């Protein structure tokens, strides 16, 4: 049997040290720790996939809490059953002693573990939904206060319309027009199209 640990944080700002310390205390060696900095909405994560390729029958997978494994109810249940039933490995969730497949392999133990797993998986996904809702509400409130998100708009030079006309008449290429405006070709093209749309709307009025 070999013991592996899995760590997940959602963003680069989050610290994984607490998970790493707990797994090391449990007995997982540093070289057998796999960490992803990615959302738990699904299991399309590079280090998790590497870990799956390493895991063999009778190995042990350890995670700090069930939401570190994932935050998608259906996906957590599927991965858990695939790992324990198909791959034949054991899983330990440090924050929830009942989720230790090495114990209670009889019918009652399996039944209790399944109930706890389903409840915790539901809570994990529900928290993910709440986080997204709070983020959306925060962004909406910030926009109402006049806070802008994303990159500031690229200013156009005073002779922008002249450059646009020269480009449309094929007197200069797209890359030359973009360079004259100190823009990327895609940015110039988008602004040129919007300028033309405004011009057409004004002439129609």
PDB file of C-alpha atoms in Angstrom, residues 67-174:
ATOM      1  CA  UNK A  67     -14.644  20.107  -0.458  1.00  0.00           C
ATOM      2  CA  UNK A  68     -10.899  19.946  -1.251  1.00  0.00           C
ATOM      3  CA  UNK A  69     -11.695  16.911  -3.385  1.00  0.00           C
ATOM      4  CA  UNK A  70     -14.406  18.855  -5.214  1.00  0.00           C
ATOM      5  CA  UNK A  71     -17.526  20.981  -4.988  1.00  0.00           C
ATOM      6  CA  UNK A  72     -19.788  19.263  -7.500  1.00  0.00           C
ATOM      7  CA  UNK A  73     -22.250  16.871  -5.848  1.00  0.00           C
ATOM      8  CA  UNK A  74     -22.646  14.388  -8.690  1.00  0.00           C
ATOM      9  CA  UNK A  75     -18.956  14.463  -9.598  1.00  0.00           C
ATOM     10  CA  UNK A  76     -17.798  13.844  -6.013  1.00  0.00           C
ATOM     11  CA  UNK A  77     -20.067  10.809  -5.677  1.00  0.00           C
ATOM     12  CA  UNK A  78     -18.936   9.469  -9.049  1.00  0.00           C
ATOM     13  CA  UNK A  79     -15.226   9.946  -8.299  1.00  0.00           C
ATOM     14  CA  UNK A  80     -15.584   8.406  -4.838  1.00  0.00           C
ATOM     15  CA  UNK A  81     -17.268   5.286  -6.185  1.00  0.00           C
ATOM     16  CA  UNK A  82     -14.878   5.024  -9.125  1.00  0.00           C
ATOM     17  CA  UNK A  83     -11.868   5.248  -6.807  1.00  0.00           C
ATOM     18  CA  UNK A  84     -13.149   2.854  -4.146  1.00  0.00           C
ATOM     19  CA  UNK A  85     -15.100   0.346  -6.251  1.00  0.00           C
ATOM     20  CA  UNK A  86     -13.341   0.317  -9.624  1.00  0.00           C
ATOM     21  CA  UNK A  87      -9.770   1.173  -8.621  1.00  0.00           C
ATOM     22  CA  UNK A  88      -9.992  -0.581  -5.266  1.00  0.00           C
ATOM     23  CA  UNK A  89      -8.282   2.146  -3.243  1.00  0.00           C
ATOM     24  CA  UNK A  90      -9.130   3.492   0.219  1.00  0.00           C
ATOM     25  CA  UNK A  91      -9.912   7.138   0.980  1.00  0.00           C
ATOM     26  CA  UNK A  92      -9.468   9.057   4.220  1.00  0.00           C
ATOM     27  CA  UNK A  93     -11.043  12.485   4.837  1.00  0.00           C
ATOM     28  CA  UNK A  94      -9.173  13.951   7.815  1.00  0.00           C
ATOM     29  CA  UNK A  95     -11.897  16.390   8.894  1.00  0.00           C
ATOM     30  CA  UNK A  96     -14.562  13.657   8.905  1.00  0.00           C
ATOM     31  CA  UNK A  97     -13.429  10.391  10.578  1.00  0.00           C
ATOM     32  CA  UNK A  98     -16.565   8.592   9.378  1.00  0.00           C
ATOM     33  CA  UNK A  99     -15.249   8.983   5.821  1.00  0.00           C
ATOM     34  CA  UNK A 100     -12.461   6.442   6.176  1.00  0.00           C
ATOM     35  CA  UNK A 101     -13.059   3.477   3.904  1.00  0.00           C
ATOM     36  CA  UNK A 102     -10.492   1.383   5.784  1.00  0.00           C
ATOM     37  CA  UNK A 103     -12.989   1.077   8.611  1.00  0.00           C
ATOM     38  CA  UNK A 104     -16.539  -0.194   8.670  1.00  0.00           C
ATOM     39  CA  UNK A 105     -16.420  -2.228   5.485  1.00  0.00           C
ATOM     40  CA  UNK A 106     -19.510  -4.153   6.637  1.00  0.00           C
ATOM     41  CA  UNK A 107     -22.991  -3.208   5.408  1.00  0.00           C
ATOM     42  CA  UNK A 108     -23.744  -0.777   8.261  1.00  0.00           C
ATOM     43  CA  UNK A 109     -20.356   0.963   7.961  1.00  0.00           C
ATOM     44  CA  UNK A 110     -20.772   1.381   4.206  1.00  0.00           C
ATOM     45  CA  UNK A 111     -24.322   2.660   4.682  1.00  0.00           C
ATOM     46  CA  UNK A 112     -23.218   5.306   7.206  1.00  0.00           C
ATOM     47  CA  UNK A 113     -20.286   6.399   5.036  1.00  0.00           C
ATOM     48  CA  UNK A 114     -22.572   6.776   2.013  1.00  0.00           C
ATOM     49  CA  UNK A 115     -24.984   8.971   3.958  1.00  0.00           C
ATOM     50  CA  UNK A 116     -22.196  11.202   5.316  1.00  0.00           C
ATOM     51  CA  UNK A 117     -20.589  11.448   1.862  1.00  0.00           C
ATOM     52  CA  UNK A 118     -23.836  12.499   0.205  1.00  0.00           C
ATOM     53  CA  UNK A 119     -24.567  15.123   2.864  1.00  0.00           C
ATOM     54  CA  UNK A 120     -21.049  16.607   2.727  1.00  0.00           C
ATOM     55  CA  UNK A 121     -21.028  16.561  -1.085  1.00  0.00           C
ATOM     56  CA  UNK A 122     -24.323  18.432  -1.133  1.00  0.00           C
ATOM     57  CA  UNK A 123     -22.983  20.992   1.356  1.00  0.00           C
ATOM     58  CA  UNK A 124     -19.818  21.465  -0.733  1.00  0.00           C
ATOM     59  CA  UNK A 125     -21.757  22.137  -3.934  1.00  0.00           C
ATOM     60  CA  UNK A 126     -24.255  24.361  -2.151  1.00  0.00           C
ATOM     61  CA  UNK A 127     -21.378  26.459  -0.807  1.00  0.00           C
ATOM     62  CA  UNK A 128     -19.926  26.754  -4.328  1.00  0.00           C
ATOM     63  CA  UNK A 129     -23.293  28.040  -5.575  1.00  0.00           C
ATOM     64  CA  UNK A 130     -23.504  30.499  -2.671  1.00  0.00           C
ATOM     65  CA  UNK A 131     -19.964  31.744  -3.358  1.00  0.00           C
ATOM     66  CA  UNK A 132     -20.813  32.398  -7.007  1.00  0.00           C
ATOM     67  CA  UNK A 133     -24.023  34.188  -6.001  1.00  0.00           C
ATOM     68  CA  UNK A 134     -22.182  36.374  -3.488  1.00  0.00           C
ATOM     69  CA  UNK A 135     -19.568  37.200  -6.139  1.00  0.00           C
ATOM     70  CA  UNK A 136     -22.281  38.137  -8.652  1.00  0.00           C
ATOM     71  CA  UNK A 137     -24.069  40.290  -6.083  1.00  0.00           C
ATOM     72  CA  UNK A 138     -20.794  41.979  -5.135  1.00  0.00           C
ATOM     73  CA  UNK A 139     -19.957  42.734  -8.778  1.00  0.00           C
ATOM     74  CA  UNK A 140     -23.466  44.098  -9.408  1.00  0.00           C
ATOM     75  CA  UNK A 141     -23.241  46.338  -6.327  1.00  0.00           C
ATOM     76  CA  UNK A 142     -19.793  47.571  -7.366  1.00  0.00           C
ATOM     77  CA  UNK A 143     -21.011  48.398 -10.874  1.00  0.00           C
ATOM     78  CA  UNK A 144     -23.851  50.441  -9.376  1.00  0.00           C
ATOM     79  CA  UNK A 145     -21.244  52.425  -7.456  1.00  0.00           C
ATOM     80  CA  UNK A 146     -19.454  53.139 -10.737  1.00  0.00           C
ATOM     81  CA  UNK A 147     -16.597  50.675 -10.273  1.00  0.00           C
ATOM     82  CA  UNK A 148     -15.408  49.265 -13.603  1.00  0.00           C
ATOM     83  CA  UNK A 149     -14.019  45.800 -14.112  1.00  0.00           C
ATOM     84  CA  UNK A 150     -11.560  44.578 -16.702  1.00  0.00           C
ATOM     85  CA  UNK A 151      -8.906  46.466 -18.586  1.00  0.00           C
ATOM     86  CA  UNK A 152      -9.358  50.187 -19.225  1.00  0.00           C
ATOM     87  CA  UNK A 153     -10.352  50.987 -22.819  1.00  0.00           C
ATOM     88  CA  UNK A 154      -7.493  51.676 -25.214  1.00  0.00           C
ATOM     89  CA  UNK A 155      -7.620  55.370 -26.261  1.00  0.00           C
ATOM     90  CA  UNK A 156      -7.790  56.176 -29.955  1.00  0.00           C
ATOM     91  CA  UNK A 157      -5.569  58.832 -31.596  1.00  0.00           C
ATOM     92  CA  UNK A 158      -7.056  62.090 -32.862  1.00  0.00           C
ATOM     93  CA  UNK A 159      -6.646  60.988 -36.494  1.00  0.00           C
ATOM     94  CA  UNK A 160      -8.312  57.614 -35.860  1.00  0.00           C
ATOM     95  CA  UNK A 161     -11.076  58.199 -38.420  1.00  0.00           C
ATOM     96  CA  UNK A 162      -8.487  59.133 -41.068  1.00  0.00           C
ATOM     97  CA  UNK A 163      -6.569  55.918 -40.416  1.00  0.00           C
ATOM     98  CA  UNK A 164      -9.824  53.949 -40.616  1.00  0.00           C
ATOM     99  CA  UNK A 165     -10.659  55.503 -43.993  1.00  0.00           C
ATOM    100  CA  UNK A 166      -7.165  54.777 -45.326  1.00  0.00           C
ATOM    101  CA  UNK A 167      -7.494  51.159 -44.177  1.00  0.00           C
ATOM    102  CA  UNK A 168     -10.955  50.779 -45.723  1.00  0.00           C
ATOM    103  CA  UNK A 169      -9.619  52.193 -49.029  1.00  0.00           C
ATOM    104  CA  UNK A 170      -6.808  49.598 -48.823  1.00  0.00           C
ATOM    105  CA  UNK A 171      -4.209  52.338 -48.809  1.00  0.00           C
ATOM    106  CA  UNK A 172      -2.696  50.705 -45.715  1.00  0.00           C
ATOM    107  CA  UNK A 173      -2.915  47.184 -44.311  1.00  0.00           C
ATOM    108  CA  UNK A 174      -4.687  46.176 -41.097  1.00  0.00           C
TER     109      UNK A 174
END
